[in-house]
Amino acid sequence: MAASMAPNGRDVADEWNVDICPPTAPEWDKRLRVFRCVAAAVSEDGQKTGSQFALPE
């Protein structure tokens, strides 16, 4: 995740909440093994700050 962070992404928050979303039981039964990682900036006002990650060029 750090490699895909936007240049000013580290200025948005000192701390990040990271959650991992595993496949559902039906997806697992269909042999889908994709785990998703979701990160959110922890900010004083609790407002979303927009995307701070981008696909590598």
PDB file of N, CA, C and O in Angstrom:
ATOM      1  N   MET A   1       0.812  -1.180   0.000  1.00  0.00           N
ATOM      2  CA  MET A   1       0.000   0.000   0.000  1.00  0.00           C
ATOM      3  C   MET A   1       0.860   1.249   0.000  1.00  0.00           C
ATOM      4  O   MET A   1       0.503   2.225  -0.635  1.00  0.00           O
ATOM      5  N   ALA A   2       1.950   1.217   0.727  1.00  0.00           N
ATOM      6  CA  ALA A   2       2.797   2.401   0.798  1.00  0.00           C
ATOM      7  C   ALA A   2       3.318   2.794  -0.577  1.00  0.00           C
ATOM      8  O   ALA A   2       3.437   3.979  -0.883  1.00  0.00           O
ATOM      9  N   ALA A   3       3.607   1.825  -1.429  1.00  0.00           N
ATOM     10  CA  ALA A   3       4.130   2.118  -2.760  1.00  0.00           C
ATOM     11  C   ALA A   3       3.095   2.792  -3.645  1.00  0.00           C
ATOM     12  O   ALA A   3       3.449   3.501  -4.586  1.00  0.00           O
ATOM     13  N   SER A   4       1.806   2.589  -3.366  1.00  0.00           N
ATOM     14  CA  SER A   4       0.773   3.177  -4.211  1.00  0.00           C
ATOM     15  C   SER A   4       0.189   4.468  -3.623  1.00  0.00           C
ATOM     16  O   SER A   4      -0.738   5.034  -4.175  1.00  0.00           O
ATOM     17  N   MET A   5       0.750   4.953  -2.525  1.00  0.00           N
ATOM     18  CA  MET A   5       0.222   6.171  -1.901  1.00  0.00           C
ATOM     19  C   MET A   5       0.565   7.395  -2.747  1.00  0.00           C
ATOM     20  O   MET A   5       1.660   7.499  -3.283  1.00  0.00           O
ATOM     21  N   ALA A   6      -0.388   8.309  -2.848  1.00  0.00           N
ATOM     22  CA  ALA A   6      -0.165   9.565  -3.559  1.00  0.00           C
ATOM     23  C   ALA A   6       0.938  10.354  -2.846  1.00  0.00           C
ATOM     24  O   ALA A   6       1.155  10.171  -1.646  1.00  0.00           O
ATOM     25  N   PRO A   7       1.632  11.258  -3.571  1.00  0.00           N
ATOM     26  CA  PRO A   7       2.750  11.986  -2.959  1.00  0.00           C
ATOM     27  C   PRO A   7       2.393  12.698  -1.654  1.00  0.00           C
ATOM     28  O   PRO A   7       3.181  12.722  -0.725  1.00  0.00           O
ATOM     29  N   ASN A   8       1.197  13.296  -1.557  1.00  0.00           N
ATOM     30  CA  ASN A   8       0.831  13.996  -0.323  1.00  0.00           C
ATOM     31  C   ASN A   8      -0.023  13.129   0.600  1.00  0.00           C
ATOM     32  O   ASN A   8      -0.568  13.612   1.591  1.00  0.00           O
ATOM     33  N   GLY A   9      -0.146  11.866   0.329  1.00  0.00           N
ATOM     34  CA  GLY A   9      -0.973  10.968   1.120  1.00  0.00           C
ATOM     35  C   GLY A   9      -0.561  10.874   2.579  1.00  0.00           C
ATOM     36  O   GLY A   9      -1.393  10.735   3.459  1.00  0.00           O
ATOM     37  N   ARG A  10       0.720  10.971   2.837  1.00  0.00           N
ATOM     38  CA  ARG A  10       1.192  10.874   4.217  1.00  0.00           C
ATOM     39  C   ARG A  10       0.845  12.111   5.033  1.00  0.00           C
ATOM     40  O   ARG A  10       0.848  12.091   6.254  1.00  0.00           O
ATOM     41  N   ASP A  11       0.532  13.245   4.358  1.00  0.00           N
ATOM     42  CA  ASP A  11       0.191  14.480   5.058  1.00  0.00           C
ATOM     43  C   ASP A  11      -1.258  14.487   5.542  1.00  0.00           C
ATOM     44  O   ASP A  11      -1.631  15.309   6.364  1.00  0.00           O
ATOM     45  N   VAL A  12      -2.084  13.592   5.058  1.00  0.00           N
ATOM     46  CA  VAL A  12      -3.507  13.578   5.378  1.00  0.00           C
ATOM     47  C   VAL A  12      -3.757  13.145   6.812  1.00  0.00           C
ATOM     48  O   VAL A  12      -4.589  13.704   7.508  1.00  0.00           O
ATOM     49  N   ALA A  13      -3.029  12.153   7.271  1.00  0.00           N
ATOM     50  CA  ALA A  13      -3.259  11.625   8.617  1.00  0.00           C
ATOM     51  C   ALA A  13      -1.986  10.998   9.155  1.00  0.00           C
ATOM     52  O   ALA A  13      -1.161  10.502   8.407  1.00  0.00           O
ATOM     53  N   ASP A  14      -1.858  11.045  10.456  1.00  0.00           N
ATOM     54  CA  ASP A  14      -0.728  10.387  11.103  1.00  0.00           C
ATOM     55  C   ASP A  14      -1.010   8.908  11.316  1.00  0.00           C
ATOM     56  O   ASP A  14      -0.112   8.124  11.552  1.00  0.00           O
ATOM     57  N   GLU A  15      -2.292   8.547  11.245  1.00  0.00           N
ATOM     58  CA  GLU A  15      -2.687   7.175  11.536  1.00  0.00           C
ATOM     59  C   GLU A  15      -3.722   6.719  10.508  1.00  0.00           C
ATOM     60  O   GLU A  15      -4.508   7.513   9.997  1.00  0.00           O
ATOM     61  N   TRP A  16      -3.696   5.439  10.205  1.00  0.00           N
ATOM     62  CA  TRP A  16      -4.632   4.853   9.243  1.00  0.00           C
ATOM     63  C   TRP A  16      -5.316   3.647   9.869  1.00  0.00           C
ATOM     64  O   TRP A  16      -4.692   2.891  10.602  1.00  0.00           O
ATOM     65  N   ASN A  17      -6.608   3.494   9.603  1.00  0.00           N
ATOM     66  CA  ASN A  17      -7.326   2.276   9.964  1.00  0.00           C
ATOM     67  C   ASN A  17      -7.308   1.369   8.745  1.00  0.00           C
ATOM     68  O   ASN A  17      -7.646   1.810   7.645  1.00  0.00           O
ATOM     69  N   VAL A  18      -6.926   0.134   8.937  1.00  0.00           N
ATOM     70  CA  VAL A  18      -6.844  -0.818   7.838  1.00  0.00           C
ATOM     71  C   VAL A  18      -7.734  -2.007   8.151  1.00  0.00           C
ATOM     72  O   VAL A  18      -7.654  -2.571   9.240  1.00  0.00           O
ATOM     73  N   ASP A  19      -8.601  -2.346   7.223  1.00  0.00           N
ATOM     74  CA  ASP A  19      -9.470  -3.513   7.358  1.00  0.00           C
ATOM     75  C   ASP A  19      -9.225  -4.457   6.196  1.00  0.00           C
ATOM     76  O   ASP A  19      -8.939  -4.017   5.081  1.00  0.00           O
ATOM     77  N   ILE A  20      -9.327  -5.738   6.465  1.00  0.00           N
ATOM     78  CA  ILE A  20      -9.199  -6.756   5.429  1.00  0.00           C
ATOM     79  C   ILE A  20     -10.571  -7.386   5.226  1.00  0.00           C
ATOM     80  O   ILE A  20     -11.212  -7.813   6.183  1.00  0.00           O
ATOM     81  N   CYS A  21     -11.028  -7.392   3.976  1.00  0.00           N
ATOM     82  CA  CYS A  21     -12.331  -7.964   3.630  1.00  0.00           C
ATOM     83  C   CYS A  21     -12.100  -9.295   2.920  1.00  0.00           C
ATOM     84  O   CYS A  21     -11.689  -9.312   1.755  1.00  0.00           O
ATOM     85  N   PRO A  22     -12.363 -10.399   3.600  1.00  0.00           N
ATOM     86  CA  PRO A  22     -12.185 -11.708   2.964  1.00  0.00           C
ATOM     87  C   PRO A  22     -13.372 -12.024   2.055  1.00  0.00           C
ATOM     88  O   PRO A  22     -14.408 -11.363   2.120  1.00  0.00           O
ATOM     89  N   PRO A  23     -13.236 -13.042   1.220  1.00  0.00           N
ATOM     90  CA  PRO A  23     -14.377 -13.448   0.400  1.00  0.00           C
ATOM     91  C   PRO A  23     -15.501 -13.982   1.286  1.00  0.00           C
ATOM     92  O   PRO A  23     -15.264 -14.484   2.381  1.00  0.00           O
ATOM     93  N   THR A  24     -16.728 -13.865   0.795  1.00  0.00           N
ATOM     94  CA  THR A  24     -17.864 -14.423   1.520  1.00  0.00           C
ATOM     95  C   THR A  24     -17.819 -15.943   1.433  1.00  0.00           C
ATOM     96  O   THR A  24     -17.075 -16.509   0.616  1.00  0.00           O
ATOM     97  N   ALA A  25     -18.624 -16.609   2.241  1.00  0.00           N
ATOM     98  CA  ALA A  25     -18.668 -18.079   2.214  1.00  0.00           C
ATOM     99  C   ALA A  25     -19.033 -18.605   0.817  1.00  0.00           C
ATOM    100  O   ALA A  25     -18.373 -19.528   0.316  1.00  0.00           O
ATOM    101  N   PRO A  26     -20.058 -18.038   0.152  1.00  0.00           N
ATOM    102  CA  PRO A  26     -20.371 -18.521  -1.203  1.00  0.00           C
ATOM    103  C   PRO A  26     -19.227 -18.294  -2.202  1.00  0.00           C
ATOM    104  O   PRO A  26     -18.967 -19.133  -3.065  1.00  0.00           O
ATOM    105  N   GLU A  27     -18.533 -17.140  -2.068  1.00  0.00           N
ATOM    106  CA  GLU A  27     -17.388 -16.885  -2.948  1.00  0.00           C
ATOM    107  C   GLU A  27     -16.277 -17.901  -2.681  1.00  0.00           C
ATOM    108  O   GLU A  27     -15.650 -18.397  -3.620  1.00  0.00           O
ATOM    109  N   TRP A  28     -16.023 -18.186  -1.413  1.00  0.00           N
ATOM    110  CA  TRP A  28     -14.984 -19.163  -1.054  1.00  0.00           C
ATOM    111  C   TRP A  28     -15.321 -20.532  -1.637  1.00  0.00           C
ATOM    112  O   TRP A  28     -14.455 -21.217  -2.162  1.00  0.00           O
ATOM    113  N   ASP A  29     -16.603 -20.904  -1.542  1.00  0.00           N
ATOM    114  CA  ASP A  29     -17.042 -22.185  -2.093  1.00  0.00           C
ATOM    115  C   ASP A  29     -16.823 -22.254  -3.602  1.00  0.00           C
ATOM    116  O   ASP A  29     -16.593 -23.327  -4.155  1.00  0.00           O
ATOM    117  N   LYS A  30     -16.864 -21.086  -4.261  1.00  0.00           N
ATOM    118  CA  LYS A  30     -16.617 -21.016  -5.712  1.00  0.00           C
ATOM    119  C   LYS A  30     -15.124 -20.854  -6.012  1.00  0.00           C
ATOM    120  O   LYS A  30     -14.735 -20.580  -7.139  1.00  0.00           O
ATOM    121  N   ARG A  31     -14.299 -21.032  -4.979  1.00  0.00           N
ATOM    122  CA  ARG A  31     -12.833 -20.966  -5.072  1.00  0.00           C
ATOM    123  C   ARG A  31     -12.289 -19.554  -5.346  1.00  0.00           C
ATOM    124  O   ARG A  31     -11.179 -19.402  -5.834  1.00  0.00           O
ATOM    125  N   LEU A  32     -13.066 -18.538  -5.022  1.00  0.00           N
ATOM    126  CA  LEU A  32     -12.579 -17.172  -5.123  1.00  0.00           C
ATOM    127  C   LEU A  32     -11.749 -16.884  -3.882  1.00  0.00           C
ATOM    128  O   LEU A  32     -12.236 -17.026  -2.748  1.00  0.00           O
ATOM    129  N   ARG A  33     -10.510 -16.515  -4.061  1.00  0.00           N
ATOM    130  CA  ARG A  33      -9.598 -16.301  -2.938  1.00  0.00           C
ATOM    131  C   ARG A  33      -9.054 -14.877  -2.920  1.00  0.00           C
ATOM    132  O   ARG A  33      -7.895 -14.635  -2.628  1.00  0.00           O
ATOM    133  N   VAL A  34      -9.902 -13.897  -3.234  1.00  0.00           N
ATOM    134  CA  VAL A  34      -9.482 -12.495  -3.257  1.00  0.00           C
ATOM    135  C   VAL A  34      -9.772 -11.867  -1.900  1.00  0.00           C
ATOM    136  O   VAL A  34     -10.894 -11.916  -1.412  1.00  0.00           O
ATOM    137  N   PHE A  35      -8.739 -11.314  -1.297  1.00  0.00           N
ATOM    138  CA  PHE A  35      -8.885 -10.566  -0.057  1.00  0.00           C
ATOM    139  C   PHE A  35      -8.648  -9.102  -0.393  1.00  0.00           C
ATOM    140  O   PHE A  35      -7.692  -8.772  -1.080  1.00  0.00           O
ATOM    141  N   ARG A  36      -9.514  -8.223   0.083  1.00  0.00           N
ATOM    142  CA  ARG A  36      -9.388  -6.798  -0.207  1.00  0.00           C
ATOM    143  C   ARG A  36      -8.903  -6.068   1.039  1.00  0.00           C
ATOM    144  O   ARG A  36      -9.325  -6.367   2.146  1.00  0.00           O
ATOM    145  N   CYS A  37      -8.052  -5.104   0.831  1.00  0.00           N
ATOM    146  CA  CYS A  37      -7.531  -4.294   1.917  1.00  0.00           C
ATOM    147  C   CYS A  37      -8.114  -2.888   1.756  1.00  0.00           C
ATOM    148  O   CYS A  37      -8.014  -2.296   0.687  1.00  0.00           O
ATOM    149  N   VAL A  38      -8.731  -2.378   2.815  1.00  0.00           N
ATOM    150  CA  VAL A  38      -9.350  -1.056   2.785  1.00  0.00           C
ATOM    151  C   VAL A  38      -8.679  -0.208   3.858  1.00  0.00           C
ATOM    152  O   VAL A  38      -8.622  -0.598   5.020  1.00  0.00           O
ATOM    153  N   ALA A  39      -8.178   0.958   3.457  1.00  0.00           N
ATOM    154  CA  ALA A  39      -7.512   1.851   4.403  1.00  0.00           C
ATOM    155  C   ALA A  39      -8.273   3.169   4.471  1.00  0.00           C
ATOM    156  O   ALA A  39      -8.748   3.672   3.461  1.00  0.00           O
ATOM    157  N   ALA A  40      -8.393   3.713   5.674  1.00  0.00           N
ATOM    158  CA  ALA A  40      -9.055   5.002   5.867  1.00  0.00           C
ATOM    159  C   ALA A  40      -8.189   5.863   6.777  1.00  0.00           C
ATOM    160  O   ALA A  40      -7.669   5.392   7.787  1.00  0.00           O
ATOM    161  N   ALA A  41      -8.049   7.118   6.397  1.00  0.00           N
ATOM    162  CA  ALA A  41      -7.275   8.051   7.209  1.00  0.00           C
ATOM    163  C   ALA A  41      -8.036   8.367   8.479  1.00  0.00           C
ATOM    164  O   ALA A  41      -9.242   8.579   8.459  1.00  0.00           O
ATOM    165  N   VAL A  42      -7.332   8.389   9.592  1.00  0.00           N
ATOM    166  CA  VAL A  42      -7.921   8.807  10.857  1.00  0.00           C
ATOM    167  C   VAL A  42      -7.678  10.317  10.953  1.00  0.00           C
ATOM    168  O   VAL A  42      -6.542  10.765  10.998  1.00  0.00           O
ATOM    169  N   SER A  43      -8.764  11.077  10.923  1.00  0.00           N
ATOM    170  CA  SER A  43      -8.634  12.532  10.987  1.00  0.00           C
ATOM    171  C   SER A  43      -9.374  13.069  12.196  1.00  0.00           C
ATOM    172  O   SER A  43     -10.265  12.425  12.737  1.00  0.00           O
ATOM    173  N   GLU A  44      -9.014  14.265  12.627  1.00  0.00           N
ATOM    174  CA  GLU A  44      -9.621  14.858  13.813  1.00  0.00           C
ATOM    175  C   GLU A  44     -11.121  15.073  13.644  1.00  0.00           C
ATOM    176  O   GLU A  44     -11.887  14.898  14.579  1.00  0.00           O
ATOM    177  N   ASP A  45     -11.548  15.479  12.442  1.00  0.00           N
ATOM    178  CA  ASP A  45     -12.960  15.777  12.234  1.00  0.00           C
ATOM    179  C   ASP A  45     -13.757  14.569  11.740  1.00  0.00           C
ATOM    180  O   ASP A  45     -14.971  14.650  11.584  1.00  0.00           O
ATOM    181  N   GLY A  46     -13.098  13.448  11.477  1.00  0.00           N
ATOM    182  CA  GLY A  46     -13.790  12.249  11.053  1.00  0.00           C
ATOM    183  C   GLY A  46     -14.295  12.286   9.623  1.00  0.00           C
ATOM    184  O   GLY A  46     -15.029  11.404   9.199  1.00  0.00           O
ATOM    185  N   GLN A  47     -13.915  13.307   8.875  1.00  0.00           N
ATOM    186  CA  GLN A  47     -14.367  13.432   7.497  1.00  0.00           C
ATOM    187  C   GLN A  47     -13.480  12.617   6.568  1.00  0.00           C
ATOM    188  O   GLN A  47     -12.276  12.469   6.788  1.00  0.00           O
ATOM    189  N   LYS A  48     -14.070  12.105   5.494  1.00  0.00           N
ATOM    190  CA  LYS A  48     -13.287  11.398   4.496  1.00  0.00           C
ATOM    191  C   LYS A  48     -12.407  12.404   3.768  1.00  0.00           C
ATOM    192  O   LYS A  48     -12.801  13.542   3.540  1.00  0.00           O
ATOM    193  N   THR A  49     -11.242  11.964   3.406  1.00  0.00           N
ATOM    194  CA  THR A  49     -10.280  12.870   2.784  1.00  0.00           C
ATOM    195  C   THR A  49     -10.084  12.603   1.306  1.00  0.00           C
ATOM    196  O   THR A  49      -9.236  13.207   0.678  1.00  0.00           O
ATOM    197  N   GLY A  50     -10.831  11.679   0.738  1.00  0.00           N
ATOM    198  CA  GLY A  50     -10.651  11.341  -0.667  1.00  0.00           C
ATOM    199  C   GLY A  50      -9.585  10.283  -0.825  1.00  0.00           C
ATOM    200  O   GLY A  50      -8.926   9.872   0.132  1.00  0.00           O
ATOM    201  N   SER A  51      -9.402   9.834  -2.029  1.00  0.00           N
ATOM    202  CA  SER A  51      -8.441   8.780  -2.281  1.00  0.00           C
ATOM    203  C   SER A  51      -7.014   9.293  -2.130  1.00  0.00           C
ATOM    204  O   SER A  51      -6.672  10.355  -2.651  1.00  0.00           O
ATOM    205  N   GLN A  52      -6.220   8.548  -1.429  1.00  0.00           N
ATOM    206  CA  GLN A  52      -4.802   8.882  -1.271  1.00  0.00           C
ATOM    207  C   GLN A  52      -3.918   7.814  -1.915  1.00  0.00           C
ATOM    208  O   GLN A  52      -2.730   7.778  -1.680  1.00  0.00           O
ATOM    209  N   PHE A  53      -4.536   6.964  -2.728  1.00  0.00           N
ATOM    210  CA  PHE A  53      -3.799   5.897  -3.388  1.00  0.00           C
ATOM    211  C   PHE A  53      -4.079   5.940  -4.883  1.00  0.00           C
ATOM    212  O   PHE A  53      -5.155   6.365  -5.309  1.00  0.00           O
ATOM    213  N   ALA A  54      -3.137   5.526  -5.664  1.00  0.00           N
ATOM    214  CA  ALA A  54      -3.286   5.540  -7.106  1.00  0.00           C
ATOM    215  C   ALA A  54      -2.600   4.328  -7.700  1.00  0.00           C
ATOM    216  O   ALA A  54      -1.712   3.747  -7.086  1.00  0.00           O
ATOM    217  N   LEU A  55      -3.039   3.944  -8.871  1.00  0.00           N
ATOM    218  CA  LEU A  55      -2.373   2.861  -9.570  1.00  0.00           C
ATOM    219  C   LEU A  55      -1.002   3.318 -10.022  1.00  0.00           C
ATOM    220  O   LEU A  55      -0.835   4.467 -10.428  1.00  0.00           O
ATOM    221  N   PRO A  56      -0.002   2.461  -9.957  1.00  0.00           N
ATOM    222  CA  PRO A  56       1.335   2.833 -10.419  1.00  0.00           C
ATOM    223  C   PRO A  56       1.316   3.163 -11.905  1.00  0.00           C
ATOM    224  O   PRO A  56       0.571   2.575 -12.664  1.00  0.00           O
ATOM    225  N   GLU A  57       2.117   4.132 -12.274  1.00  0.00           N
ATOM    226  CA  GLU A  57       2.193   4.520 -13.691  1.00  0.00           C
ATOM    227  C   GLU A  57       3.151   3.649 -14.442  1.00  0.00           C
ATOM    228  O   GLU A  57       4.023   3.069 -13.978  1.00  0.00           O
TER     229      GLU A  57
END
